[in-house]
Amino acid sequence: MSALRFIGTEAPRPDAPDKVAGKAVYIHDLVRPGMLYGKIKFSSFAHARIKSIDTSRAERLPGVRAVITGYNTPEIRIGFIKDNFALKKGKVRQYRDEVAAVAATDPDIAEEAIELIKIEYEELPGVFDPEDALKEGAPLIHETDPRGKHRTDNIVPVPWKFVSGDVEKAKSESAHIAEGYFTTPLIQQSCMGTAGCIAEFDLQNNLLIHTKTQIPFLAQNDFNRALAAMGLKGKNTRVVVPTLGGSFGTGLDTHGYEYISILLAYKTGRPVKIVLNREEEFASLSPRQPTRTWISQGCDREGRLTFRDVRMILDNGAYTSWGATTPSVMMLPISSIYRVPNVFYETKIVYTNNTYCQAMRGYGNPQAAWALECNMDQLAEAAGMDPLDLRLKNKNIPNDITPMGLNITTCGHEQCLNAVAERLEWRKLRGKGAAKARGVGMASLFHVGGSGRVYRSDGTGIIMKLDDFGNVSVIAGGIEMGQGFTSALALASAEALGVTPEKVTVVTGDTATCPWDVGTHASRGAFTACNAAILAAEKAREKIFKLASEHFMPRVHFSLKLRKKKDPSFEMPDLNWERICDPSEFDLKENVLFLKEEPKNPLLRVTLEEILREAHFKEQGTMIVTEAFYDPCNQMLDAATCRGNLSATYIFGAQGAEVEVDVETGEIKILNFVAAHDVGRVLNQQTIKGQIYGGIAQGVGYALSEEYRTSKGRNLNPNFLDYKILSAPDMNFPIHIECIETLDREGPFGAKGVGEPGLVPTAPAIANAVYDAVGVRITDLPITPEKILAALKRNK
Amino acid sequence: MKKVLSFVLNGHEVSAEIESHKMLLQVLREEFQLTGTKEGCGQGECGACTVLVDGIPVDSCIYPSFEVDGKSVTTIEGLLGEGNVLHPIQAAFVAHGGVQCGFCTPGMIMSSKALLDETPMPTVQEVRNALAGNLCRCTGYVQIVDSVLSAAEKIQAEIKQ
Amino acid sequence: MKRFEYYQPRTLDEAFERMGNLKGAGKYVAGGTDVIVRLKQRALKVDALVSLRGIAGLGDIAHNGALSLGGCALFRDIERNEVIARDFPALHQAVSMLANPQVRNVATIGGNLCNAAPSADCAPPLLVMDAVITLEGPRGKRDVPIESFFKGPGATLVEAPEILTGITIPAITPGTGSAFLKMGRVSQDIAKVNAAALVVMDGEVCLKCRLSAGAVAPVPLRLKACEKLVEGRRIDHDLLEEVALTASREVSPITDVRSTDDYRRHIAGVLAKRALGDALKFSTF
């Protein structure tokens, strides 16, 4: 590949100016003519029968335009296995169950109306611990499955099991074994912009919904099914996505509030907006699943891994989202991080009366990495090895196929481990800070880097449209949610096409105009869209060069004649102006066409826009629009064996922390943090660092401060007063980022996906550093001073 | 109860009849369509709604609108110069990657503005402390702090010229 | 948000009259950072708020040896007051760690006290400084020592329609040092535990000691057993450890979403000890 002009630069984001000026339009800012405000009445119990609902007082309140319940609207089933309903009838299974909703002319009236709805419940015994839910005689959360078949237990019918080799045999032959039990809490995504939508119908009963989603096309599909359930079979949905105030997985499913807003809009004939306030966002969106993990790993005398045995229980909550598929991603590191021949992995997902869960950034990987990487350090200790040496001994290598069938192509795992060790001064500091209660720790990461096929199609479409002025619209199915999607796509499109980035406008977020895309998840946005853009750009270049073969020489002649007119001293070169060039003679760079043979000739140059205009405005003219659909070379996992090459390439990395523990208070201070990631290739220096810094901050929060607390299913901290994400003073330590470029053959310009991995190894790296500092191992996140101090006391 | 409030909004004298339970944030967004000021939490915890009242940053989501009568309010829209020229702080956030999803950005910039008005050349620690009331979930704050420090230098350099 | 009326009296008398007319359905509001939030959370239900922001003089800070703070003195102004930073460092430290800049720019010291959270950050410094609180009502003024001001979580001596109009801190004597410490889950937090210390030193000997801790009992607490231990003695390592142990025994914390009773008990000791050590360093004898 010739020298890259834009890829790898430190380029400002195209969406930044509007955002700094307060001009970007989020769902909160959007107003539609005649719009009403919707509000939802949530359950007052975690598990109860609905005895009666009295909406009469709410209906009489001036300004109220509609009051709906599950009893006066069509039944709309939602969720990954359709075990959830837009509005609940019969019983409620969690505090956030939607029992009724109103639409009113003013948000204050809607709020008042909600308080006037009286619901009588008969409380049922609840179950809030997934292990209790598995016990015989536990209350059933769902008495029947979505098909009406009687259920006898609380196990979600989405099982995950992967077996490779013979773990029992390997256990008996291992020289060293380390066992551990690790847990992770519920985590709230905490997007700064809360969720919301505006639903409205046109006069043909087609639905237009502006909504905060990462999956506009799957959402369209979901909403079309809802329309069918409402008696509007065959009607279509247009999903439009406004600027997103973060998403982090919240937009991977469609939600109750969206369907309620659709029902209210249909009933009132007016646009209905529902935007969650912060308390509702906490209490009624789906957090990251909590996990309980029993793990053991073994190695031989030389420290080579012999087996890995991982059993997990996931608290699903009351209903099932796409989050139930996160074990497919957990399985990647569990089966394949570090080379290990014998693996057993099984996950049970269990219904409880807790809030139902969803995927969050990392899609299960943070939970898996927490257990794996802490247990690696335990194994290193059992084997009497330095944890870095154990990791290096078992490192992943390029061109390897793992027992799960993951085809590792490029792999910078070793470079990442070494980079972290060097920056952290590992050899100097490890094991030597006890006197000052200081320590260093590290952890690795293994994640999808080339999308992840969790849906039948993993594709993404691009339309590339060129206009008379050499501007390029890149119309994409993916979504910008803050991660830098439009920036990466603009740079890649400019680079691949041969124009400058400011000529490129990325258009996204409209199912009526953008080509299909499975969703912006799995760190796939830039990887898939830029690959699609490269294909579309190749097609466009072919067309441009064909047009140039006809118009190039005459155009050069024309402009030289103009020049001669202005400057009679100019000497006209002697060229064959009628020559029809071959398309293969041309190249296009930075908006200018030239002959490959004479790239430096200042006379033989024509701008792209001139050629496009010539082609457009001649008789029987033409314009250039190309499209491409890129579907990566990856596989769905085999349902029975869980084998398959889930991603087109894999991302590796390592992070390390130096910490100091206050042994009197148990407080942890991070002194230094290092992240080395195999990113394939850096597309934009600025945005890639933003992704990694931001991931680390979320990872440090996961490690030290974040916990969505509940008591019998009710959220105790539905606000930032008590749900502690980190602020600027908390992140006051040096962070060094190293991007290792392995130039992946499947990646656009060699790039791999980088959106999620930043937070994956952060928590175990910190936990391992704490262990090095003071010899206590915290196994349940977050690592609070309370836990450290209690452990220090026990150690005494 | 309702009252006619008169105040200076981004340099212009304005007045409007407002209900007593409305917070300044609602007045800005609903009455004056200045939607650049965001509501992130509504409880004075996240700072997305930060505006300057008589030059001092406050959470407009918990600032009773009646208290603004006779005062001067600056919102993110008020920083933009004629012809959509970005204020040096806004420009620095663009240049240094201080923006990702952008939802915290207007509030973050207003806090930065107040800081640089009071402390033209702040230390890293002063920047971090001044932004303690502005939560961001995307950036990890590193590039935000860089943006503010760089804006401080730019502004001082401009003054010297 | 639920509707409410918003009154803006210009004088104390106007405020008393308005509050009297509301017959229990109103509440005073100063900066609003507690009251408005509780209204929004539906933890507080009132028909009307009576704002104290427009009453002249309530926000003043004056120093003539003794320090006088108006009930509506802004944390912002206290934080930036050089005399307070120099002579009353515990108060300065507490105020500069309280909540975040935007909140400090509107929140008032009187509001923080009247809210009467056991964790109120400005309570421990005022306790160790023997502050006196002035309450004014339609029938006149009364002064109460801060120690008797708090009656329980959210409860104080204030009787409607009284207003907390001022706080007086006695002048410091030579050899005085004070300090405040706080532990939260993150840097910007409600205290899990906070503590303040004040010492008056005569050379190596502590003449007077005041210690207090917050979020470890239903009200912000004076640690009197600790104070007794210290007064008349040299403050050395052993004494500090003794103070830590004693402080842990003097408190009666609870477990909540922010921390546990055991941890709070232990940290009360650590912070008391450390605050005392810091106060010693600030001592200007």
mmCIF file of N, CA and C in Angstrom, chain B residues 91-127:
data_model
loop_
_atom_site.group_PDB
_atom_site.id
_atom_site.type_symbol
_atom_site.label_atom_id
_atom_site.label_comp_id
_atom_site.label_asym_id
_atom_site.label_seq_id
_atom_site.Cartn_x
_atom_site.Cartn_y
_atom_site.Cartn_z
ATOM 1 N N ALA B 91 -12.794 25.610 20.398
ATOM 2 C CA ALA B 91 -11.858 25.180 19.351
ATOM 3 C C ALA B 91 -10.858 24.175 19.904
ATOM 4 N N ALA B 92 -10.432 24.388 21.154
ATOM 5 C CA ALA B 92 -9.461 23.468 21.751
ATOM 6 C C ALA B 92 -10.078 22.092 21.991
ATOM 7 N N PHE B 93 -11.341 22.062 22.385
ATOM 8 C CA PHE B 93 -12.004 20.759 22.567
ATOM 9 C C PHE B 93 -12.071 20.001 21.238
ATOM 10 N N VAL B 94 -12.264 20.730 20.146
ATOM 11 C CA VAL B 94 -12.281 20.074 18.825
ATOM 12 C C VAL B 94 -10.881 19.578 18.474
ATOM 13 N N ALA B 95 -9.892 20.442 18.684
ATOM 14 C CA ALA B 95 -8.536 20.111 18.237
ATOM 15 C C ALA B 95 -7.913 18.986 19.052
ATOM 16 N N HIS B 96 -8.279 18.869 20.320
ATOM 17 C CA HIS B 96 -7.589 17.918 21.196
ATOM 18 C C HIS B 96 -8.425 16.720 21.605
ATOM 19 N N GLY B 97 -9.554 16.519 20.941
ATOM 20 C CA GLY B 97 -10.339 15.314 21.222
ATOM 21 C C GLY B 97 -11.056 15.363 22.551
ATOM 22 N N GLY B 98 -11.398 16.568 23.002
ATOM 23 C CA GLY B 98 -12.144 16.679 24.256
ATOM 24 C C GLY B 98 -13.607 16.292 24.127
ATOM 25 N N VAL B 99 -14.004 15.881 22.942
ATOM 26 C CA VAL B 99 -15.411 15.572 22.664
ATOM 27 C C VAL B 99 -15.552 14.137 22.197
ATOM 28 N N GLN B 100 -16.479 13.397 22.776
ATOM 29 C CA GLN B 100 -16.860 12.135 22.144
ATOM 30 C C GLN B 100 -18.365 12.170 21.872
ATOM 31 N N CYS B 101 -19.180 11.663 22.797
ATOM 32 C CA CYS B 101 -20.621 11.723 22.496
ATOM 33 C C CYS B 101 -21.112 13.159 22.517
ATOM 34 N N GLY B 102 -20.440 14.009 23.278
ATOM 35 C CA GLY B 102 -20.759 15.434 23.233
ATOM 36 C C GLY B 102 -21.808 15.894 24.216
ATOM 37 N N PHE B 103 -22.417 14.978 24.943
ATOM 38 C CA PHE B 103 -23.525 15.371 25.803
ATOM 39 C C PHE B 103 -23.049 16.166 27.010
ATOM 40 N N CYS B 104 -21.870 15.827 27.532
ATOM 41 C CA CYS B 104 -21.341 16.576 28.678
ATOM 42 C C CYS B 104 -20.610 17.830 28.226
ATOM 43 N N THR B 105 -20.337 17.922 26.918
ATOM 44 C CA THR B 105 -19.412 18.932 26.413
ATOM 45 C C THR B 105 -19.835 20.379 26.703
ATOM 46 N N PRO B 106 -21.086 20.774 26.424
ATOM 47 C CA PRO B 106 -21.431 22.172 26.705
ATOM 48 C C PRO B 106 -21.183 22.550 28.171
ATOM 49 N N GLY B 107 -21.591 21.676 29.091
ATOM 50 C CA GLY B 107 -21.381 21.962 30.511
ATOM 51 C C GLY B 107 -19.904 21.991 30.855
ATOM 52 N N MET B 108 -19.175 21.065 30.270
ATOM 53 C CA MET B 108 -17.735 20.983 30.503
ATOM 54 C C MET B 108 -17.057 22.283 30.044
ATOM 55 N N ILE B 109 -17.489 22.777 28.912
ATOM 56 C CA ILE B 109 -16.892 24.006 28.366
ATOM 57 C C ILE B 109 -17.270 25.216 29.220
ATOM 58 N N MET B 110 -18.497 25.247 29.732
ATOM 59 C CA MET B 110 -18.894 26.389 30.562
ATOM 60 C C MET B 110 -18.091 26.402 31.868
ATOM 61 N N SER B 111 -17.865 25.229 32.458
ATOM 62 C CA SER B 111 -17.027 25.178 33.663
ATOM 63 C C SER B 111 -15.599 25.614 33.341
ATOM 64 N N SER B 112 -15.126 25.211 32.179
ATOM 65 C CA SER B 112 -13.765 25.589 31.775
ATOM 66 C C SER B 112 -13.667 27.096 31.583
ATOM 67 N N LYS B 113 -14.714 27.670 31.013
ATOM 68 C CA LYS B 113 -14.735 29.113 30.779
ATOM 69 C C LYS B 113 -14.633 29.856 32.116
ATOM 70 N N ALA B 114 -15.431 29.419 33.080
ATOM 71 C CA ALA B 114 -15.402 30.067 34.393
ATOM 72 C C ALA B 114 -14.027 29.920 35.029
ATOM 73 N N LEU B 115 -13.424 28.745 34.866
ATOM 74 C CA LEU B 115 -12.088 28.524 35.430
ATOM 75 C C LEU B 115 -11.078 29.489 34.818
ATOM 76 N N LEU B 116 -11.069 29.553 33.482
ATOM 77 C CA LEU B 116 -10.045 30.377 32.824
ATOM 78 C C LEU B 116 -10.299 31.871 33.037
ATOM 79 N N ASP B 117 -11.551 32.248 33.273
ATOM 80 C CA ASP B 117 -11.821 33.651 33.597
ATOM 81 C C ASP B 117 -11.206 34.004 34.957
ATOM 82 N N GLU B 118 -11.246 33.044 35.878
ATOM 83 C CA GLU B 118 -10.761 33.320 37.235
ATOM 84 C C GLU B 118 -9.273 32.984 37.363
ATOM 85 N N THR B 119 -8.844 31.910 36.698
ATOM 86 C CA THR B 119 -7.464 31.429 36.785
ATOM 87 C C THR B 119 -6.943 31.208 35.368
ATOM 88 N N PRO B 120 -6.363 32.252 34.766
ATOM 89 C CA PRO B 120 -6.043 32.158 33.333
ATOM 90 C C PRO B 120 -5.046 31.047 32.972
ATOM 91 N N MET B 121 -4.094 30.749 33.853
ATOM 92 C CA MET B 121 -3.150 29.679 33.539
ATOM 93 C C MET B 121 -3.193 28.612 34.635
ATOM 94 N N PRO B 122 -4.188 27.771 34.625
ATOM 95 C CA PRO B 122 -4.362 26.813 35.712
ATOM 96 C C PRO B 122 -3.368 25.649 35.616
ATOM 97 N N THR B 123 -3.137 25.004 36.757
ATOM 98 C CA THR B 123 -2.357 23.760 36.758
ATOM 99 C C THR B 123 -3.296 22.614 36.378
ATOM 100 N N VAL B 124 -2.699 21.459 36.100
ATOM 101 C CA VAL B 124 -3.509 20.273 35.797
ATOM 102 C C VAL B 124 -4.485 20.003 36.941
ATOM 103 N N GLN B 125 -3.979 20.100 38.163
ATOM 104 C CA GLN B 125 -4.824 19.819 39.321
ATOM 105 C C GLN B 125 -5.979 20.817 39.405
ATOM 106 N N GLU B 126 -5.700 22.079 39.109
ATOM 107 C CA GLU B 126 -6.777 23.082 39.149
ATOM 108 C C GLU B 126 -7.826 22.805 38.076
ATOM 109 N N VAL B 127 -7.377 22.340 36.916
ATOM 110 C CA VAL B 127 -8.344 22.011 35.861
ATOM 111 C C VAL B 127 -9.213 20.852 36.320
#
